[in-house]
Amino acid sequence: MANSTADAINSGSFQAETSCFHCQLPLPEKGTIQATIKGLDHLFCCNGCKAVCETIFQAGLEGFYKRTPENGVLAPPPELPGDIAVYDLDAVQEEYVHELGAQREIHLLVEGIHCAACVWLIEHTLRRVPGVTKAAVNLSGKRLFVEWDNSRLQLSKIIQKLGQIGYSAIPFDPEAAEGVLQRQNRDLLYRMAFAGFAMMNLLWVSVALYSGADKGEFREMFHWIGLAIATPTLFYSGIPFFKGAWRGLRNLHLDMDLPIAIGATITYLYSLYVTVSDVTVGEVYYDTVVNFIFVILVGRYLEAISKKQAVASTQRLLDLQPRVATVLRDGKETIVAVRSVKPDETVLVKPGDKIAVDGVILEGLSSVDEAMLTGEFEPVAKAQGDHVSAGTINGHGMLKLRVEAVLKDTALGRIIHLVEEAQASKAPIQRIADRIVPWFVLVTLSLATLTFMLWLDSGFELALMAATSVLIITCPCAFGMATPMSIAVATGLGARNGILVKNGAVLETLSSIDHFVFDKTGTLTEGRMSLSAIYMKSACWVPAAKSEDGMPAEVQALFEYIAAAEQYSEHPIAEAILNYASSCRPVINLKEARNFINRPGFGIKAEVDGKWVLVGTSAWLDQHQVQRNGQFEQQVQALDKRGVGSLRCAIDGQEVAVIGVEDQIRADAPELVEALKRDAIKLTLLTGDRRQTAETIAERLGGMEVVAEVLPEDKDRTIADLQQQGGRVAMVGDGVNDAPALVRADVGISLGSGTDVSIASSDIVLMSNELAKVRLAAALSRRTLRTIRQNIAISVIYNIIMVPMAMSAMITPLVAAIAMPISSLLVIGNAARIRTLFK
């Protein structure tokens, strides 16, 4: 089928082109590209389309345009992925290629495939490339399978060739991309869907049988229809239960899968017996088999989803680690796999690249985005001699680094190790149902056997019906639903109220928490610095939103120097100073600053109007041999007592001022602390700040224990120590450095404003950043656990009443099949009552 481009090729008329000759998109009003191809002039929307078209015609593949669907619109060629030479490295290819021999094969994910014409163009282009032995495109998946001779052709050349004809490609590993857990979850979903479909169809058979067809001429037909539907359901959807039952028996452990498997099998076999025999007494219960398989699979699927989330935090951290680095060897830039980089080698980091190693800057000036490691969103200025960490992102400057550590030895690697270790050490939740089920199973089997033996003298069929009734009526369906149903309702309710519960089972654990540990910065505080006071020898200025008198002249003169020096710093404190300078009345005009120097963790130095200005810590001033002023010590101590940090300021070697900077406490933090203390919950403030400042903040919050001056590793260790003392600990944080502690804690809670890694590492995310939701989450967990216990009690009471009746043959399998869902309906109804918590 020909489009307008193909018609133009055939007719040779291109006088009224209003769209791009290649992609058929409208031509721009300005910047239209014109080119002569095979003696005819054509118009293009961009140079990319022009280059692709020329390549296609030069290769003799202009048949592509004749195969493009009529009125089909392509798209301008996408940009090629950066650093495609990386994909030539064996260390990189081994993740995508099955065998690293001379002959290799790979799946490529191709951007820009639109139709069958694209398939034709890609396959015909690559088959003409020397070294390519096979090229096959999957149109629906937009994937390309390529076989090539690596000794004759590099993978980057194949990707480059695709780029020349308008397609962008990157390696794709179907197995790794899907993941083991995802495949298992998908398999479980298919089994559940199959059982659900069978259940809906069997309902019609059941309605017919229960309405009187079991006595008429169609009885046998409906029985065989039920058999045809139930058989594949039992042996396909029920396979997980049979495998679990066999695994438990092999390990001498009676778990919940065994009674499910026995109940389903016995019920099916009895129904099969009724179907194939000529007996007129007895009913078939294929609907019972299918119904409880479907219901229990729903609960299993909800649990399977949480397993997939359990590895998300570690994977997110691993994604931060670059796979390759540019190493300078013999004066040449060489791209190598990170694992082959050695300590003391020199690595080049280009602007915008991720830093692949821990190292020290040898040359260059830049700012580095460390948000994914520290939680601080402001880039940090880096210069010669400064340390940088793997996983952080370089800013505008080119850096040369001396390698200090790679992979697991880097700061990022240590955090990954801590997260993995904490995940492995977290004990599984022991459900009440799990403790009861082994005994429940044993009792059920014993009672069914005893019932069969007691009634055997009265006839085999009656004995079989009575024993089957016991197995049906004691089916652990209510036990299986007691926990997942309650958790499903609770998690849905929490999500609607800004409490995202990522692992439903954690609600059980949260209900028993007796100790909350809070990170300070960004959790109990807002994470934004503001000016608190400026102290000089003869003046003191406390900034305010409104001031009739304005800033004293002496303070304003000093502040002009300070603001000028800080204008090139990207630290949050510098931002606070500059924000205040811009809001002052009159507005402070920034002077020119020269020779700016920034030392992270210490301070800044700059030349303003010929004077050297220093702003930073006491140690920073001592390093520059500044003459100190003893009268400022009193102000510094006063600031510490108020929980306010302090900056020392010096001009031309003389200390002239102290600036107070503070991070405001969240408005709802004191209320939360008070509420948790009323609930007899222990509270701890965990921070890297100085102890005196942290203790003051703890006082302002209402009082709590303080653990100060801690590193990320220490946070994790602190949680572990509290757990060893017998505490059930919940950790509330928001930064990547909180990730190990969030995972180590019995329950990890992060704020929605936190980093991706902290959110992925936690069990509960407060989407609205309202700290009051911490207490609401605890209340939700207590209600959920209480409901779970009630549901289990309902199931037990139900069995206490119904099992004796079944053993006495007062209940037929039909009545048992009707009565069995009652316990499930009671469990569902009771779980729905959780929704009343927020009303």
PDB file of N, CA and C in Angstrom, residues 539-595:
ATOM      1  N   ALA A 539      26.914  44.839  67.750  1.00  0.00           N
ATOM      2  CA  ALA A 539      25.532  44.817  67.264  1.00  0.00           C
ATOM      3  C   ALA A 539      25.021  43.390  67.185  1.00  0.00           C
ATOM      4  N   CYS A 540      23.706  43.276  67.267  1.00  0.00           N
ATOM      5  CA  CYS A 540      23.044  41.982  67.133  1.00  0.00           C
ATOM      6  C   CYS A 540      21.801  42.186  66.293  1.00  0.00           C
ATOM      7  N   TRP A 541      21.586  41.317  65.342  1.00  0.00           N
ATOM      8  CA  TRP A 541      20.436  41.444  64.453  1.00  0.00           C
ATOM      9  C   TRP A 541      19.713  40.107  64.363  1.00  0.00           C
ATOM     10  N   VAL A 542      18.420  40.111  64.669  1.00  0.00           N
ATOM     11  CA  VAL A 542      17.590  38.918  64.566  1.00  0.00           C
ATOM     12  C   VAL A 542      16.665  39.097  63.376  1.00  0.00           C
ATOM     13  N   PRO A 543      16.871  38.369  62.295  1.00  0.00           N
ATOM     14  CA  PRO A 543      16.029  38.527  61.104  1.00  0.00           C
ATOM     15  C   PRO A 543      14.566  38.262  61.429  1.00  0.00           C
ATOM     16  N   ALA A 544      13.695  39.020  60.770  1.00  0.00           N
ATOM     17  CA  ALA A 544      12.260  38.843  60.953  1.00  0.00           C
ATOM     18  C   ALA A 544      11.576  39.054  59.626  1.00  0.00           C
ATOM     19  N   ALA A 545      10.415  38.525  59.505  1.00  0.00           N
ATOM     20  CA  ALA A 545       9.670  38.673  58.250  1.00  0.00           C
ATOM     21  C   ALA A 545       9.346  40.133  57.981  1.00  0.00           C
ATOM     22  N   LYS A 546       9.050  40.864  59.058  1.00  0.00           N
ATOM     23  CA  LYS A 546       8.715  42.270  58.905  1.00  0.00           C
ATOM     24  C   LYS A 546       9.469  43.065  59.958  1.00  0.00           C
ATOM     25  N   SER A 547      10.081  44.149  59.572  1.00  0.00           N
ATOM     26  CA  SER A 547      10.804  44.992  60.522  1.00  0.00           C
ATOM     27  C   SER A 547      10.689  46.435  60.080  1.00  0.00           C
ATOM     28  N   GLU A 548      10.159  47.282  60.960  1.00  0.00           N
ATOM     29  CA  GLU A 548       9.986  48.689  60.616  1.00  0.00           C
ATOM     30  C   GLU A 548      11.328  49.405  60.555  1.00  0.00           C
ATOM     31  N   ASP A 549      12.243  49.003  61.422  1.00  0.00           N
ATOM     32  CA  ASP A 549      13.526  49.706  61.491  1.00  0.00           C
ATOM     33  C   ASP A 549      14.507  49.247  60.428  1.00  0.00           C
ATOM     34  N   GLY A 550      14.338  48.041  59.922  1.00  0.00           N
ATOM     35  CA  GLY A 550      15.268  47.529  58.927  1.00  0.00           C
ATOM     36  C   GLY A 550      16.567  47.067  59.558  1.00  0.00           C
ATOM     37  N   MET A 551      17.465  46.551  58.752  1.00  0.00           N
ATOM     38  CA  MET A 551      18.740  46.044  59.221  1.00  0.00           C
ATOM     39  C   MET A 551      19.674  47.199  59.564  1.00  0.00           C
ATOM     40  N   PRO A 552      20.337  47.142  60.739  1.00  0.00           N
ATOM     41  CA  PRO A 552      21.294  48.204  61.081  1.00  0.00           C
ATOM     42  C   PRO A 552      22.371  48.333  60.004  1.00  0.00           C
ATOM     43  N   ALA A 553      22.856  49.550  59.811  1.00  0.00           N
ATOM     44  CA  ALA A 553      23.832  49.822  58.750  1.00  0.00           C
ATOM     45  C   ALA A 553      25.077  48.964  58.909  1.00  0.00           C
ATOM     46  N   GLU A 554      25.556  48.816  60.158  1.00  0.00           N
ATOM     47  CA  GLU A 554      26.776  48.045  60.401  1.00  0.00           C
ATOM     48  C   GLU A 554      26.575  46.575  60.013  1.00  0.00           C
ATOM     49  N   VAL A 555      25.403  46.024  60.367  1.00  0.00           N
ATOM     50  CA  VAL A 555      25.110  44.630  60.027  1.00  0.00           C
ATOM     51  C   VAL A 555      24.932  44.477  58.523  1.00  0.00           C
ATOM     52  N   GLN A 556      24.291  45.459  57.887  1.00  0.00           N
ATOM     53  CA  GLN A 556      24.070  45.387  56.449  1.00  0.00           C
ATOM     54  C   GLN A 556      25.386  45.410  55.690  1.00  0.00           C
ATOM     55  N   ALA A 557      26.317  46.254  56.140  1.00  0.00           N
ATOM     56  CA  ALA A 557      27.631  46.328  55.479  1.00  0.00           C
ATOM     57  C   ALA A 557      28.348  44.986  55.549  1.00  0.00           C
ATOM     58  N   LEU A 558      28.284  44.355  56.744  1.00  0.00           N
ATOM     59  CA  LEU A 558      28.914  43.049  56.896  1.00  0.00           C
ATOM     60  C   LEU A 558      28.198  41.998  56.040  1.00  0.00           C
ATOM     61  N   PHE A 559      26.873  42.051  56.043  1.00  0.00           N
ATOM     62  CA  PHE A 559      26.092  41.057  55.328  1.00  0.00           C
ATOM     63  C   PHE A 559      26.336  41.127  53.821  1.00  0.00           C
ATOM     64  N   GLU A 560      26.657  42.339  53.323  1.00  0.00           N
ATOM     65  CA  GLU A 560      26.977  42.471  51.898  1.00  0.00           C
ATOM     66  C   GLU A 560      28.208  41.655  51.544  1.00  0.00           C
ATOM     67  N   TYR A 561      29.212  41.662  52.439  1.00  0.00           N
ATOM     68  CA  TYR A 561      30.426  40.873  52.201  1.00  0.00           C
ATOM     69  C   TYR A 561      30.126  39.371  52.294  1.00  0.00           C
ATOM     70  N   ILE A 562      29.348  39.002  53.297  1.00  0.00           N
ATOM     71  CA  ILE A 562      29.039  37.576  53.498  1.00  0.00           C
ATOM     72  C   ILE A 562      28.240  37.024  52.321  1.00  0.00           C
ATOM     73  N   ALA A 563      27.198  37.761  51.905  1.00  0.00           N
ATOM     74  CA  ALA A 563      26.365  37.314  50.792  1.00  0.00           C
ATOM     75  C   ALA A 563      27.169  37.225  49.502  1.00  0.00           C
ATOM     76  N   ALA A 564      28.067  38.200  49.290  1.00  0.00           N
ATOM     77  CA  ALA A 564      28.907  38.173  48.089  1.00  0.00           C
ATOM     78  C   ALA A 564      29.795  36.945  48.075  1.00  0.00           C
ATOM     79  N   ALA A 565      30.363  36.607  49.239  1.00  0.00           N
ATOM     80  CA  ALA A 565      31.249  35.448  49.304  1.00  0.00           C
ATOM     81  C   ALA A 565      30.483  34.136  49.104  1.00  0.00           C
ATOM     82  N   GLU A 566      29.231  34.098  49.552  1.00  0.00           N
ATOM     83  CA  GLU A 566      28.451  32.858  49.489  1.00  0.00           C
ATOM     84  C   GLU A 566      27.757  32.641  48.147  1.00  0.00           C
ATOM     85  N   GLN A 567      27.786  33.640  47.244  1.00  0.00           N
ATOM     86  CA  GLN A 567      26.975  33.541  46.032  1.00  0.00           C
ATOM     87  C   GLN A 567      27.396  32.409  45.104  1.00  0.00           C
ATOM     88  N   TYR A 568      28.631  31.922  45.237  1.00  0.00           N
ATOM     89  CA  TYR A 568      29.085  30.825  44.374  1.00  0.00           C
ATOM     90  C   TYR A 568      28.999  29.461  45.072  1.00  0.00           C
ATOM     91  N   SER A 569      28.556  29.461  46.305  1.00  0.00           N
ATOM     92  CA  SER A 569      28.408  28.204  47.031  1.00  0.00           C
ATOM     93  C   SER A 569      27.026  27.619  46.748  1.00  0.00           C
ATOM     94  N   GLU A 570      26.949  26.299  46.750  1.00  0.00           N
ATOM     95  CA  GLU A 570      25.676  25.625  46.489  1.00  0.00           C
ATOM     96  C   GLU A 570      25.161  24.897  47.728  1.00  0.00           C
ATOM     97  N   HIS A 571      25.719  25.242  48.886  1.00  0.00           N
ATOM     98  CA  HIS A 571      25.290  24.619  50.134  1.00  0.00           C
ATOM     99  C   HIS A 571      23.948  25.203  50.569  1.00  0.00           C
ATOM    100  N   PRO A 572      23.088  24.410  51.246  1.00  0.00           N
ATOM    101  CA  PRO A 572      21.803  24.942  51.719  1.00  0.00           C
ATOM    102  C   PRO A 572      21.948  26.179  52.607  1.00  0.00           C
ATOM    103  N   ILE A 573      23.036  26.275  53.368  1.00  0.00           N
ATOM    104  CA  ILE A 573      23.239  27.460  54.212  1.00  0.00           C
ATOM    105  C   ILE A 573      23.473  28.687  53.337  1.00  0.00           C
ATOM    106  N   ALA A 574      24.247  28.521  52.265  1.00  0.00           N
ATOM    107  CA  ALA A 574      24.470  29.634  51.343  1.00  0.00           C
ATOM    108  C   ALA A 574      23.143  30.054  50.700  1.00  0.00           C
ATOM    109  N   GLU A 575      22.317  29.071  50.385  1.00  0.00           N
ATOM    110  CA  GLU A 575      21.011  29.382  49.806  1.00  0.00           C
ATOM    111  C   GLU A 575      20.168  30.193  50.788  1.00  0.00           C
ATOM    112  N   ALA A 576      20.228  29.832  52.076  1.00  0.00           N
ATOM    113  CA  ALA A 576      19.475  30.566  53.086  1.00  0.00           C
ATOM    114  C   ALA A 576      19.955  32.008  53.181  1.00  0.00           C
ATOM    115  N   ILE A 577      21.272  32.203  53.133  1.00  0.00           N
ATOM    116  CA  ILE A 577      21.840  33.557  53.219  1.00  0.00           C
ATOM    117  C   ILE A 577      21.439  34.389  52.010  1.00  0.00           C
ATOM    118  N   LEU A 578      21.531  33.801  50.828  1.00  0.00           N
ATOM    119  CA  LEU A 578      21.204  34.535  49.607  1.00  0.00           C
ATOM    120  C   LEU A 578      19.703  34.817  49.511  1.00  0.00           C
ATOM    121  N   ASN A 579      18.894  33.871  49.969  1.00  0.00           N
ATOM    122  CA  ASN A 579      17.448  34.115  49.968  1.00  0.00           C
ATOM    123  C   ASN A 579      17.090  35.277  50.874  1.00  0.00           C
ATOM    124  N   TYR A 580      17.749  35.351  52.021  1.00  0.00           N
ATOM    125  CA  TYR A 580      17.459  36.455  52.924  1.00  0.00           C
ATOM    126  C   TYR A 580      17.958  37.777  52.344  1.00  0.00           C
ATOM    127  N   ALA A 581      19.127  37.715  51.671  1.00  0.00           N
ATOM    128  CA  ALA A 581      19.671  38.932  51.063  1.00  0.00           C
ATOM    129  C   ALA A 581      18.722  39.492  50.015  1.00  0.00           C
ATOM    130  N   SER A 582      18.087  38.590  49.250  1.00  0.00           N
ATOM    131  CA  SER A 582      17.172  39.058  48.200  1.00  0.00           C
ATOM    132  C   SER A 582      15.856  39.567  48.763  1.00  0.00           C
ATOM    133  N   SER A 583      15.517  39.154  50.010  1.00  0.00           N
ATOM    134  CA  SER A 583      14.245  39.583  50.602  1.00  0.00           C
ATOM    135  C   SER A 583      14.391  40.793  51.507  1.00  0.00           C
ATOM    136  N   CYS A 584      15.635  41.232  51.734  1.00  0.00           N
ATOM    137  CA  CYS A 584      15.869  42.388  52.609  1.00  0.00           C
ATOM    138  C   CYS A 584      15.319  43.669  51.974  1.00  0.00           C
ATOM    139  N   ARG A 585      14.975  44.597  52.817  1.00  0.00           N
ATOM    140  CA  ARG A 585      14.560  45.931  52.367  1.00  0.00           C
ATOM    141  C   ARG A 585      15.374  46.973  53.120  1.00  0.00           C
ATOM    142  N   PRO A 586      16.251  47.701  52.433  1.00  0.00           N
ATOM    143  CA  PRO A 586      16.473  47.637  50.985  1.00  0.00           C
ATOM    144  C   PRO A 586      17.204  46.358  50.578  1.00  0.00           C
ATOM    145  N   VAL A 587      17.023  45.991  49.301  1.00  0.00           N
ATOM    146  CA  VAL A 587      17.646  44.784  48.789  1.00  0.00           C
ATOM    147  C   VAL A 587      19.162  44.936  48.806  1.00  0.00           C
ATOM    148  N   ILE A 588      19.850  43.876  49.216  1.00  0.00           N
ATOM    149  CA  ILE A 588      21.318  43.899  49.258  1.00  0.00           C
ATOM    150  C   ILE A 588      21.855  43.548  47.875  1.00  0.00           C
ATOM    151  N   ASN A 589      22.640  44.453  47.304  1.00  0.00           N
ATOM    152  CA  ASN A 589      23.260  44.202  46.003  1.00  0.00           C
ATOM    153  C   ASN A 589      24.537  43.406  46.192  1.00  0.00           C
ATOM    154  N   LEU A 590      24.637  42.295  45.491  1.00  0.00           N
ATOM    155  CA  LEU A 590      25.802  41.431  45.655  1.00  0.00           C
ATOM    156  C   LEU A 590      27.034  42.042  44.999  1.00  0.00           C
ATOM    157  N   LYS A 591      28.115  42.103  45.789  1.00  0.00           N
ATOM    158  CA  LYS A 591      29.394  42.572  45.249  1.00  0.00           C
ATOM    159  C   LYS A 591      30.047  41.450  44.452  1.00  0.00           C
ATOM    160  N   GLU A 592      31.050  41.822  43.691  1.00  0.00           N
ATOM    161  CA  GLU A 592      31.788  40.820  42.919  1.00  0.00           C
ATOM    162  C   GLU A 592      32.737  40.071  43.839  1.00  0.00           C
ATOM    163  N   ALA A 593      32.758  38.750  43.708  1.00  0.00           N
ATOM    164  CA  ALA A 593      33.654  37.907  44.504  1.00  0.00           C
ATOM    165  C   ALA A 593      34.643  37.206  43.576  1.00  0.00           C
ATOM    166  N   ARG A 594      35.885  37.159  44.029  1.00  0.00           N
ATOM    167  CA  ARG A 594      36.941  36.524  43.217  1.00  0.00           C
ATOM    168  C   ARG A 594      37.645  35.469  44.058  1.00  0.00           C
ATOM    169  N   ASN A 595      38.356  34.567  43.345  1.00  0.00           N
ATOM    170  CA  ASN A 595      39.175  33.539  44.007  1.00  0.00           C
ATOM    171  C   ASN A 595      38.352  32.727  45.026  1.00  0.00           C
TER     172      ASN A 595
END
